[in-house]
mmCIF file of C-alpha atoms in Angstrom:
data_model
loop_
_atom_site.group_PDB
_atom_site.id
_atom_site.type_symbol
_atom_site.label_atom_id
_atom_site.label_comp_id
_atom_site.label_asym_id
_atom_site.label_seq_id
_atom_site.Cartn_x
_atom_site.Cartn_y
_atom_site.Cartn_z
ATOM 1 C CA MET C 1 109.053 107.832 109.756
ATOM 2 C CA ARG C 2 110.354 104.412 110.167
ATOM 3 C CA HIS C 3 112.218 102.561 107.295
ATOM 4 C CA ARG C 4 113.135 99.190 105.888
ATOM 5 C CA LEU C 5 116.584 98.200 106.258
ATOM 6 C CA HIS C 6 118.558 97.730 102.887
ATOM 7 C CA ARG C 7 121.798 96.048 102.289
ATOM 8 C CA ARG C 8 124.690 98.207 103.015
ATOM 9 C CA LEU C 9 127.153 98.486 100.173
ATOM 10 C CA PRO C 10 130.613 100.394 100.297
ATOM 11 C CA PRO C 11 130.708 103.751 98.732
ATOM 12 C CA LEU C 12 132.828 104.870 95.558
ATOM 13 C CA ALA C 13 136.203 106.018 96.050
ATOM 14 C CA LEU C 14 137.279 109.467 95.289
ATOM 15 C CA ARG C 15 137.920 109.655 91.724
ATOM 16 C CA GLN C 16 139.736 113.087 91.427
ATOM 17 C CA GLY C 17 142.411 115.085 93.637
ATOM 18 C CA PRO C 18 140.964 117.001 96.749
ATOM 19 C CA ARG C 19 141.895 120.483 95.251
ATOM 20 C CA LEU C 20 140.298 119.711 91.835
ATOM 21 C CA VAL C 21 137.104 118.257 93.529
ATOM 22 C CA ALA C 22 136.732 121.146 96.007
ATOM 23 C CA GLY C 23 137.099 123.682 93.247
ATOM 24 C CA ALA C 24 134.659 122.180 91.075
ATOM 25 C CA LEU C 25 132.060 121.761 93.798
ATOM 26 C CA ALA C 26 132.407 125.376 94.783
ATOM 27 C CA LEU C 27 131.861 126.507 91.258
ATOM 28 C CA GLY C 28 128.752 124.230 90.889
ATOM 29 C CA LEU C 29 127.338 125.644 94.332
ATOM 30 C CA ALA C 30 128.010 129.156 93.997
ATOM 31 C CA GLY C 31 125.628 130.277 91.197
ATOM 32 C CA CYS C 32 122.321 128.701 92.457
ATOM 33 C CA GLY C 33 119.862 129.751 95.191
ATOM 34 C CA SER C 34 92.574 134.577 88.919
ATOM 35 C CA SER C 35 90.528 134.572 92.024
ATOM 36 C CA ALA C 36 89.121 131.258 93.130
ATOM 37 C CA SER C 37 85.732 130.246 94.935
ATOM 38 C CA THR C 38 86.035 130.704 98.468
ATOM 39 C CA THR C 39 83.407 128.284 99.421
ATOM 40 C CA PRO C 40 85.035 125.790 101.689
ATOM 41 C CA THR C 41 84.139 122.068 102.097
ATOM 42 C CA ALA C 42 85.908 122.336 105.596
ATOM 43 C CA THR C 43 86.946 125.161 107.750
ATOM 44 C CA ALA C 44 89.015 125.854 110.866
ATOM 45 C CA SER C 45 88.096 123.358 113.489
ATOM 46 C CA ALA C 46 89.420 122.823 117.273
ATOM 47 C CA SER C 47 93.120 123.083 117.418
ATOM 48 C CA PRO C 48 95.800 123.236 120.105
ATOM 49 C CA SER C 49 95.701 126.088 122.514
ATOM 50 C CA SER C 50 97.379 129.400 121.566
ATOM 51 C CA ALA C 51 99.878 128.523 124.421
ATOM 52 C CA ALA C 52 101.397 126.150 121.624
ATOM 53 C CA ALA C 53 102.249 129.145 119.076
ATOM 54 C CA VAL C 54 104.922 131.595 119.041
ATOM 55 C CA ASN C 55 104.764 134.095 116.388
ATOM 56 C CA MET C 56 102.350 131.951 114.514
ATOM 57 C CA ALA C 57 98.675 131.611 114.141
ATOM 58 C CA LEU C 58 96.135 128.952 112.743
ATOM 59 C CA LEU C 59 94.226 130.062 109.894
ATOM 60 C CA ALA C 60 92.290 126.813 109.228
ATOM 61 C CA HIS C 61 92.465 123.032 109.909
ATOM 62 C CA LEU C 62 91.056 120.308 107.944
ATOM 63 C CA ASP C 63 91.107 116.773 109.620
ATOM 64 C CA LEU C 64 91.551 113.533 107.923
ATOM 65 C CA THR C 65 87.905 112.847 107.380
ATOM 66 C CA ALA C 66 87.585 116.063 105.327
ATOM 67 C CA LEU C 67 90.896 115.414 103.390
ATOM 68 C CA ASN C 68 89.722 111.800 102.529
ATOM 69 C CA GLN C 69 86.588 113.343 100.648
ATOM 70 C CA ALA C 70 86.525 113.681 97.000
ATOM 71 C CA GLY C 71 86.149 117.417 97.032
ATOM 72 C CA SER C 72 84.555 119.679 94.243
ATOM 73 C CA GLY C 73 87.108 119.002 91.415
ATOM 74 C CA GLN C 74 87.181 115.121 90.929
ATOM 75 C CA ALA C 75 85.439 112.139 92.070
ATOM 76 C CA ARG C 76 87.447 109.521 93.752
ATOM 77 C CA ASP C 77 88.822 106.969 91.456
ATOM 78 C CA VAL C 78 91.141 104.006 92.240
ATOM 79 C CA GLU C 79 92.441 101.761 89.501
ATOM 80 C CA GLU C 80 93.315 98.074 90.242
ATOM 81 C CA ALA C 81 96.951 97.531 90.521
ATOM 82 C CA GLY C 82 97.856 93.992 91.367
ATOM 83 C CA SER C 83 97.556 92.988 95.027
ATOM 84 C CA ALA C 84 97.868 96.579 96.274
ATOM 85 C CA THR C 85 95.137 97.572 98.826
ATOM 86 C CA THR C 86 93.041 100.330 97.675
ATOM 87 C CA THR C 87 91.066 102.907 99.470
ATOM 88 C CA SER C 88 88.197 100.676 99.513
ATOM 89 C CA THR C 89 89.518 98.550 102.104
ATOM 90 C CA THR C 90 91.207 101.273 104.187
ATOM 91 C CA ALA C 91 90.317 101.062 107.853
ATOM 92 C CA ALA C 92 91.867 104.209 109.134
ATOM 93 C CA VAL C 93 93.410 107.314 107.428
ATOM 94 C CA SER C 94 96.716 108.865 108.510
ATOM 95 C CA GLY C 95 98.664 111.921 107.207
ATOM 96 C CA ALA C 96 102.039 111.943 105.411
ATOM 97 C CA GLY C 97 104.116 114.108 103.517
ATOM 98 C CA ASN C 98 103.158 117.529 101.662
ATOM 99 C CA TRP C 99 103.966 120.220 99.402
ATOM 100 C CA GLY C 100 102.747 123.139 97.848
ATOM 101 C CA TYR C 101 101.716 124.342 94.313
ATOM 102 C CA THR C 102 101.189 127.916 93.104
ATOM 103 C CA THR C 103 99.652 128.701 89.577
ATOM 104 C CA ALA C 104 100.894 131.389 87.324
ATOM 105 C CA GLY C 105 97.963 133.603 88.442
ATOM 106 C CA GLY C 106 99.092 133.129 92.157
ATOM 107 C CA ARG C 107 96.545 130.677 93.436
ATOM 108 C CA ARG C 108 97.857 128.594 96.038
ATOM 109 C CA PHE C 109 97.246 124.884 96.859
ATOM 110 C CA ALA C 110 98.295 122.512 99.626
ATOM 111 C CA LEU C 111 99.177 119.080 98.332
ATOM 112 C CA THR C 112 98.903 116.566 101.120
ATOM 113 C CA GLY C 113 99.978 112.833 101.036
ATOM 114 C CA ILE C 114 97.390 110.753 102.988
ATOM 115 C CA SER C 115 97.130 106.931 103.391
ATOM 116 C CA THR C 116 94.403 106.748 100.873
ATOM 117 C CA GLY C 117 95.922 109.259 98.324
ATOM 118 C CA LEU C 118 96.778 112.753 97.395
ATOM 119 C CA SER C 119 94.534 115.485 98.950
ATOM 120 C CA ILE C 120 94.434 118.531 96.720
ATOM 121 C CA VAL C 121 93.114 121.688 98.897
ATOM 122 C CA GLU C 122 93.143 125.283 97.567
ATOM 123 C CA VAL C 123 94.448 127.850 100.130
ATOM 124 C CA THR C 124 94.223 130.949 98.256
ATOM 125 C CA ASP C 125 92.117 132.261 100.837
ATOM 126 C CA PRO C 126 94.050 130.382 103.579
ATOM 127 C CA ALA C 127 91.184 131.032 106.203
ATOM 128 C CA LYS C 128 88.709 129.352 103.876
ATOM 129 C CA PRO C 129 90.422 126.247 102.451
ATOM 130 C CA ARG C 130 88.640 124.648 99.552
ATOM 131 C CA ASN C 131 88.608 120.836 99.278
ATOM 132 C CA VAL C 132 89.327 120.391 95.399
ATOM 133 C CA ALA C 133 90.187 116.624 94.845
ATOM 134 C CA LEU C 134 91.296 113.348 96.301
ATOM 135 C CA ILE C 135 93.574 111.524 93.875
ATOM 136 C CA ALA C 136 92.962 108.025 95.448
ATOM 137 C CA GLY C 137 95.882 105.508 95.534
ATOM 138 C CA PRO C 138 96.734 102.298 97.308
ATOM 139 C CA ASP C 139 96.709 102.196 101.099
ATOM 140 C CA SER C 140 100.139 103.238 102.304
ATOM 141 C CA GLN C 141 101.374 105.226 105.410
ATOM 142 C CA TRP C 142 104.081 106.694 103.318
ATOM 143 C CA ARG C 143 103.143 109.100 100.609
ATOM 144 C CA GLU C 144 105.464 112.007 99.289
ATOM 145 C CA VAL C 145 104.844 114.878 96.844
ATOM 146 C CA ARG C 146 106.703 117.092 94.703
ATOM 147 C CA THR C 147 105.876 119.333 91.766
ATOM 148 C CA TYR C 148 107.367 120.231 88.265
ATOM 149 C CA GLY C 149 105.708 123.000 86.038
ATOM 150 C CA ASN C 150 101.834 122.191 86.257
ATOM 151 C CA HIS C 151 102.357 118.679 87.238
ATOM 152 C CA VAL C 152 102.406 116.883 90.666
ATOM 153 C CA TYR C 153 104.371 113.803 91.260
ATOM 154 C CA VAL C 154 103.362 111.306 94.077
ATOM 155 C CA THR C 155 105.072 108.443 95.455
ATOM 156 C CA THR C 156 104.460 105.776 97.949
ATOM 157 C CA GLU C 157 106.132 102.482 99.622
ATOM 158 C CA ALA C 158 103.094 100.362 98.153
ATOM 159 C CA ALA C 159 103.772 98.349 94.995
ATOM 160 C CA TRP C 160 102.246 100.885 92.702
ATOM 161 C CA GLY C 161 104.251 103.260 90.870
ATOM 162 C CA LEU C 162 104.714 107.137 90.502
ATOM 163 C CA ASP C 163 101.409 108.912 90.225
ATOM 164 C CA ILE C 164 101.609 111.906 87.875
ATOM 165 C CA VAL C 165 98.675 114.427 88.122
ATOM 166 C CA SER C 166 97.973 117.476 85.745
ATOM 167 C CA MET C 167 97.037 120.886 87.652
ATOM 168 C CA GLU C 168 96.878 122.709 84.199
ATOM 169 C CA ASP C 169 93.090 123.092 85.286
ATOM 170 C CA PRO C 170 93.618 123.443 88.856
ATOM 171 C CA ASP C 171 89.743 123.252 89.532
ATOM 172 C CA HIS C 172 89.818 119.874 87.910
ATOM 173 C CA PRO C 173 93.221 117.944 88.432
ATOM 174 C CA ARG C 174 93.773 115.143 86.207
ATOM 175 C CA LYS C 175 95.490 112.047 87.069
ATOM 176 C CA VAL C 176 97.651 111.319 83.814
ATOM 177 C CA GLN C 177 98.945 107.945 84.748
ATOM 178 C CA THR C 178 100.720 105.612 87.401
ATOM 179 C CA TRP C 179 104.272 105.424 85.935
ATOM 180 C CA SER C 180 105.988 102.051 86.809
ATOM 181 C CA LYS C 181 108.355 101.312 83.886
ATOM 182 C CA THR C 182 111.595 100.885 86.065
ATOM 183 C CA PHE C 183 110.320 100.837 89.612
ATOM 184 C CA ARG C 184 106.868 100.408 91.618
ATOM 185 C CA SER C 185 107.571 101.954 94.811
ATOM 186 C CA ALA C 186 109.901 104.819 96.232
ATOM 187 C CA HIS C 187 110.367 106.346 99.412
ATOM 188 C CA SER C 188 110.704 110.000 98.562
ATOM 189 C CA LEU C 189 111.126 112.455 95.693
ATOM 190 C CA TRP C 190 113.426 115.295 94.706
ATOM 191 C CA ILE C 191 112.999 117.341 91.350
ATOM 192 C CA ASP C 192 115.836 119.556 89.925
ATOM 193 C CA GLN C 193 113.718 122.423 88.703
ATOM 194 C CA GLU C 194 116.487 123.896 86.479
ATOM 195 C CA ARG C 195 117.185 120.545 84.490
ATOM 196 C CA GLY C 196 113.785 119.079 84.555
ATOM 197 C CA LEU C 197 115.003 115.862 86.570
ATOM 198 C CA LEU C 198 113.202 113.735 89.086
ATOM 199 C CA PHE C 199 115.072 111.763 91.631
ATOM 200 C CA ALA C 200 112.970 108.761 92.906
ATOM 201 C CA ASN C 201 114.865 107.850 96.228
ATOM 202 C CA GLY C 202 114.899 104.339 97.789
ATOM 203 C CA THR C 203 113.198 102.473 94.748
ATOM 204 C CA ASN C 204 112.395 98.844 95.041
ATOM 205 C CA GLY C 205 114.386 96.037 93.502
ATOM 206 C CA ARG C 206 117.559 98.266 92.927
ATOM 207 C CA ALA C 207 119.431 97.522 96.067
ATOM 208 C CA GLY C 208 117.484 100.608 97.666
ATOM 209 C CA GLY C 209 118.792 102.910 94.728
ATOM 210 C CA MET C 210 117.867 106.155 93.327
ATOM 211 C CA ARG C 211 116.391 106.522 89.797
ATOM 212 C CA VAL C 212 116.543 109.443 87.547
ATOM 213 C CA LEU C 213 113.573 110.499 85.435
ATOM 214 C CA ASP C 214 113.683 113.221 82.742
ATOM 215 C CA VAL C 215 110.427 115.023 83.465
ATOM 216 C CA GLY C 216 111.544 118.219 81.528
ATOM 217 C CA GLN C 217 111.341 116.577 77.957
ATOM 218 C CA ASP C 218 107.894 114.945 78.664
ATOM 219 C CA PRO C 219 106.282 115.459 82.248
ATOM 220 C CA GLU C 220 103.439 113.326 81.495
ATOM 221 C CA ASP C 221 105.473 110.229 80.359
ATOM 222 C CA PRO C 222 109.156 110.801 81.334
ATOM 223 C CA ALA C 223 111.927 108.412 80.548
ATOM 224 C CA GLU C 224 114.671 107.044 82.934
ATOM 225 C CA VAL C 225 118.175 108.657 82.196
ATOM 226 C CA GLY C 226 120.007 107.339 84.962
ATOM 227 C CA ALA C 227 120.568 105.669 88.432
ATOM 228 C CA PHE C 228 122.768 105.282 91.443
ATOM 229 C CA THR C 229 122.521 102.016 93.250
ATOM 230 C CA ASP C 230 125.736 101.956 95.411
ATOM 231 C CA TYR C 231 123.733 102.225 98.609
ATOM 232 C CA TYR C 232 120.298 103.180 99.898
ATOM 233 C CA VAL C 233 119.644 106.867 99.301
ATOM 234 C CA HIS C 234 116.499 108.013 101.580
ATOM 235 C CA ASP C 235 116.269 111.759 100.425
ATOM 236 C CA SER C 236 118.348 113.748 98.005
ATOM 237 C CA TYR C 237 118.941 117.634 97.253
ATOM 238 C CA THR C 238 120.559 119.061 94.009
ATOM 239 C CA ARG C 239 122.033 122.388 93.363
ATOM 240 C CA GLY C 240 123.748 122.937 90.000
ATOM 241 C CA ASN C 241 125.502 119.453 89.191
ATOM 242 C CA VAL C 242 126.029 118.401 92.854
ATOM 243 C CA LEU C 243 123.641 116.125 94.419
ATOM 244 C CA PHE C 244 123.415 115.707 98.448
ATOM 245 C CA ALA C 245 122.342 112.218 99.285
ATOM 246 C CA SER C 246 121.110 111.384 102.938
ATOM 247 C CA ALA C 247 121.994 107.759 103.230
ATOM 248 C CA ILE C 248 119.912 106.848 106.315
ATOM 249 C CA ASN C 249 120.940 103.297 106.900
ATOM 250 C CA ASP C 250 124.616 104.181 106.501
ATOM 251 C CA GLY C 251 124.290 107.209 108.951
ATOM 252 C CA PHE C 252 126.151 109.570 106.496
ATOM 253 C CA GLU C 253 125.593 112.469 104.057
ATOM 254 C CA ALA C 254 127.150 112.162 100.533
ATOM 255 C CA ILE C 255 128.101 114.645 97.820
ATOM 256 C CA LEU C 256 127.708 112.967 94.543
ATOM 257 C CA ASP C 257 128.513 114.174 91.063
ATOM 258 C CA ASP C 258 125.394 114.231 88.919
ATOM 259 C CA SER C 259 126.637 116.346 85.951
ATOM 260 C CA ASP C 260 125.788 113.300 83.866
ATOM 261 C CA PRO C 261 122.781 111.418 85.351
ATOM 262 C CA SER C 262 123.872 108.405 83.563
ATOM 263 C CA ARG C 263 127.011 108.260 85.512
ATOM 264 C CA ILE C 264 126.363 109.501 89.048
ATOM 265 C CA HIS C 265 129.187 108.832 91.365
ATOM 266 C CA GLU C 266 130.229 109.735 94.875
ATOM 267 C CA VAL C 267 132.696 112.392 95.507
ATOM 268 C CA THR C 268 132.886 112.152 99.423
ATOM 269 C CA HIS C 269 130.796 111.609 102.480
ATOM 270 C CA TRP C 270 130.577 112.225 106.229
ATOM 271 C CA LEU C 271 128.885 110.752 109.244
ATOM 272 C CA THR C 272 126.054 113.065 110.903
ATOM 273 C CA GLY C 273 125.758 113.125 114.531
ATOM 274 C CA GLY C 274 122.604 110.762 114.774
ATOM 275 C CA ARG C 275 124.072 108.371 112.184
ATOM 276 C CA PHE C 276 120.594 108.178 110.632
ATOM 277 C CA THR C 277 120.837 110.824 108.121
ATOM 278 C CA HIS C 278 117.382 111.622 106.993
ATOM 279 C CA ASN C 279 117.300 114.644 104.633
ATOM 280 C CA SER C 280 119.403 117.885 104.111
ATOM 281 C CA TRP C 281 119.021 121.245 102.456
ATOM 282 C CA LEU C 282 121.440 124.006 101.328
ATOM 283 C CA THR C 283 121.454 127.545 102.466
ATOM 284 C CA ARG C 284 121.099 129.911 99.312
ATOM 285 C CA ASP C 285 124.633 130.983 99.133
ATOM 286 C CA GLY C 286 125.611 127.219 98.868
ATOM 287 C CA ARG C 287 128.074 127.583 101.774
ATOM 288 C CA TYR C 288 126.248 125.588 104.477
ATOM 289 C CA LEU C 289 124.304 122.365 104.571
ATOM 290 C CA PHE C 290 121.781 121.526 107.181
ATOM 291 C CA THR C 291 120.993 117.863 108.018
ATOM 292 C CA THR C 292 118.300 115.989 109.982
ATOM 293 C CA ASP C 293 118.822 112.438 111.847
ATOM 294 C CA GLU C 294 115.422 111.016 112.503
ATOM 295 C CA ARG C 295 116.219 109.785 116.029
ATOM 296 C CA MET C 296 114.944 110.657 119.474
ATOM 297 C CA GLY C 297 117.022 113.702 120.804
ATOM 298 C CA MET C 298 119.156 114.199 117.611
ATOM 299 C CA PRO C 299 119.353 117.831 116.581
ATOM 300 C CA ILE C 300 119.452 119.197 113.060
ATOM 301 C CA GLU C 301 122.999 120.101 112.326
ATOM 302 C CA GLY C 302 124.564 122.934 110.186
ATOM 303 C CA TRP C 303 127.731 122.277 108.266
ATOM 304 C CA ASP C 304 130.261 124.512 106.723
ATOM 305 C CA ILE C 305 131.069 122.835 103.364
ATOM 306 C CA THR C 306 133.262 125.483 102.001
ATOM 307 C CA ASN C 307 135.931 122.833 101.803
ATOM 308 C CA PRO C 308 133.400 120.067 100.658
ATOM 309 C CA LEU C 309 135.896 117.260 101.449
ATOM 310 C CA SER C 310 136.271 118.373 105.124
ATOM 311 C CA PRO C 311 132.619 119.560 106.287
ATOM 312 C CA ARG C 312 132.847 121.364 109.590
ATOM 313 C CA LYS C 313 129.802 121.320 111.960
ATOM 314 C CA VAL C 314 129.012 124.876 113.162
ATOM 315 C CA SER C 315 125.503 124.812 114.700
ATOM 316 C CA GLN C 316 122.620 122.545 115.858
ATOM 317 C CA PHE C 317 119.070 122.899 117.067
ATOM 318 C CA ILE C 318 116.387 120.693 118.549
ATOM 319 C CA ALA C 319 113.249 122.064 120.262
ATOM 320 C CA ASN C 320 112.991 119.305 122.717
ATOM 321 C CA PRO C 321 115.619 116.560 123.341
ATOM 322 C CA ASN C 322 112.591 114.082 124.230
ATOM 323 C CA SER C 323 111.340 114.605 120.437
ATOM 324 C CA ILE C 324 112.303 113.875 116.986
ATOM 325 C CA ALA C 325 113.266 116.479 114.319
ATOM 326 C CA HIS C 326 111.972 115.206 110.853
ATOM 327 C CA ASN C 327 112.699 117.404 107.635
ATOM 328 C CA VAL C 328 114.078 120.707 106.812
ATOM 329 C CA LEU C 329 113.562 123.142 104.080
ATOM 330 C CA ILE C 330 115.134 126.460 103.351
ATOM 331 C CA ASP C 331 113.200 129.504 102.016
ATOM 332 C CA GLY C 332 115.702 132.643 101.677
ATOM 333 C CA ASP C 333 117.067 132.983 104.922
ATOM 334 C CA ARG C 334 114.445 131.133 106.698
ATOM 335 C CA LEU C 335 114.638 127.434 107.750
ATOM 336 C CA LEU C 336 111.317 125.398 108.002
ATOM 337 C CA LEU C 337 111.405 122.528 110.336
ATOM 338 C CA SER C 338 108.809 119.565 110.562
ATOM 339 C CA HIS C 339 109.279 118.306 114.282
ATOM 340 C CA TYR C 340 106.827 115.451 114.709
ATOM 341 C CA THR C 341 105.315 115.959 118.211
ATOM 342 C CA GLU C 342 106.792 119.512 118.560
ATOM 343 C CA GLY C 343 104.902 120.797 115.339
ATOM 344 C CA VAL C 344 106.344 123.246 113.097
ATOM 345 C CA TYR C 345 109.499 125.516 113.670
ATOM 346 C CA LEU C 346 110.711 128.522 111.679
ATOM 347 C CA LEU C 347 114.528 129.511 112.212
ATOM 348 C CA ASP C 348 116.397 132.584 111.022
ATOM 349 C CA VAL C 349 119.508 131.201 109.393
ATOM 350 C CA LYS C 350 120.851 134.340 108.010
ATOM 351 C CA ASN C 351 123.846 133.313 110.103
ATOM 352 C CA PRO C 352 123.708 129.639 109.995
ATOM 353 C CA GLU C 353 126.337 129.209 112.617
ATOM 354 C CA GLN C 354 123.693 130.666 114.970
ATOM 355 C CA PRO C 355 120.291 129.713 114.062
ATOM 356 C CA ARG C 356 117.598 131.789 115.900
ATOM 357 C CA VAL C 357 113.850 130.805 116.390
ATOM 358 C CA MET C 358 111.462 133.016 114.622
ATOM 359 C CA GLY C 359 108.276 131.070 115.587
ATOM 360 C CA SER C 360 106.641 127.740 116.247
ATOM 361 C CA TYR C 361 103.413 125.967 116.107
ATOM 362 C CA ASP C 362 102.467 122.842 117.813
ATOM 363 C CA THR C 363 99.576 120.861 115.950
ATOM 364 C CA TYR C 364 100.079 117.752 118.272
ATOM 365 C CA PRO C 365 98.276 117.700 121.710
ATOM 366 C CA GLY C 366 99.878 114.416 123.013
ATOM 367 C CA PRO C 367 103.000 113.889 124.790
ATOM 368 C CA SER C 368 106.549 114.408 123.239
ATOM 369 C CA GLY C 369 108.461 111.684 121.501
ATOM 370 C CA GLY C 370 107.685 109.133 118.994
ATOM 371 C CA PHE C 371 106.173 109.139 115.549
ATOM 372 C CA ASN C 372 103.455 111.438 115.943
ATOM 373 C CA GLY C 373 102.576 115.007 114.837
ATOM 374 C CA VAL C 374 103.995 116.918 111.999
ATOM 375 C CA TRP C 375 105.326 114.853 109.161
ATOM 376 C CA GLY C 376 105.761 117.510 106.597
ATOM 377 C CA ALA C 377 105.803 121.270 106.362
ATOM 378 C CA TYR C 378 105.746 123.746 103.400
ATOM 379 C CA ILE C 379 106.167 127.371 103.035
ATOM 380 C CA PHE C 380 105.119 129.301 100.113
ATOM 381 C CA PRO C 381 108.207 130.966 98.854
ATOM 382 C CA ALA C 382 108.742 134.518 99.959
ATOM 383 C CA SER C 383 105.433 134.472 102.004
ATOM 384 C CA ASN C 384 104.403 133.810 105.697
ATOM 385 C CA LEU C 385 101.866 131.100 104.570
ATOM 386 C CA ILE C 386 102.697 127.602 105.977
ATOM 387 C CA VAL C 387 100.922 124.249 105.390
ATOM 388 C CA ALA C 388 101.746 121.241 107.644
ATOM 389 C CA SER C 389 100.499 117.867 107.367
ATOM 390 C CA ASP C 390 99.875 115.913 110.846
ATOM 391 C CA ILE C 391 99.851 112.302 110.839
ATOM 392 C CA SER C 392 96.721 111.900 112.964
ATOM 393 C CA GLY C 393 95.363 115.657 112.776
ATOM 394 C CA GLY C 394 95.421 116.330 108.942
ATOM 395 C CA LEU C 395 96.041 119.708 107.367
ATOM 396 C CA PHE C 396 96.959 122.734 109.319
ATOM 397 C CA VAL C 397 97.182 126.161 107.548
ATOM 398 C CA ILE C 398 99.525 128.535 109.560
ATOM 399 C CA ALA C 399 100.655 132.021 109.255
ATOM 400 C CA TYR C 400 103.972 133.187 110.668
ATOM 401 C CA THR C 401 103.046 136.499 112.324
ATOM 402 C CA GLY C 402 106.280 137.606 113.761
ATOM 403 C CA PRO C 403 108.809 140.270 112.702
#
């Protein structure tokens, strides 16, 4: 997505010797890696032709009109927040980021950010999605979603705050509050599941900084426990006590030491190929990192970070040089790529130095290029079920059908 520019600040100098830093990072990275009603409020609709699919099948499609409905679980409800534009004045609806949530009993839900709020759709029976709720919010084309335990966290670029939604009763999601104690907008989120830390990236009024909230102690009313404001962090990813920061405006991927969230500091950084570093994700063995640059024709890149102070590029992939690769995430040995106008791609990264296409599904019927098509894609862990949010097309529920 397009981004606001933020003031560039110099990175911190290395604070430790190269051998000591590399050893510490290597240690930090090594060890990590009831039935519902099936009555749908919207079902599969017209979709791109099967020629747009390789080893993937469309199970259901909910357009933006369907996602913008309240659903069976909760009436639409918008609280006033200063001058923020609310859904009552929204002229058109668009799709943004998405994520997934699985209950302890195995029920699955697609959590899709749309310009009017958070759409919650049950996909336990993926061919019969059930529109559960719309948690309405201020009008914004940017909305990102992450989960921790039974709670959903939603951020937006609007001057609003962080919406916290309880999924303890998944049939009746409950908005707990809009948290805005130290920031009122953020571009994206990452949550460290092991330590219960939420990283709000690109927050307002802090030189584009990253704020850290402790959601482990109190997921419904977290306290801020740290910040990193040296430069604009667009997206982040953690493993152990190491944080990977994608500094889009500076064009580099940074490795930060976040062992003490109140004293996060940079260890090193390096430029990515497109100089517009958008997001990143580690392979499960912690040896390789994949990065994206949100620019036309720029591939995703695989980096060997065995020596974190001297990353080595080992692979790259782009489906179409006349398009933009957006976000990557990794489940096991599979890399899921949201690829804007090219749709969704699933890559085998068992050998990260030779990624192999497993399957793809194109949600967007228009021409390649530009900020259209798939914004976000999520694969339910250890499954073949994918949910993808299309900016103009809504929610696509897709199955990987290949070997």
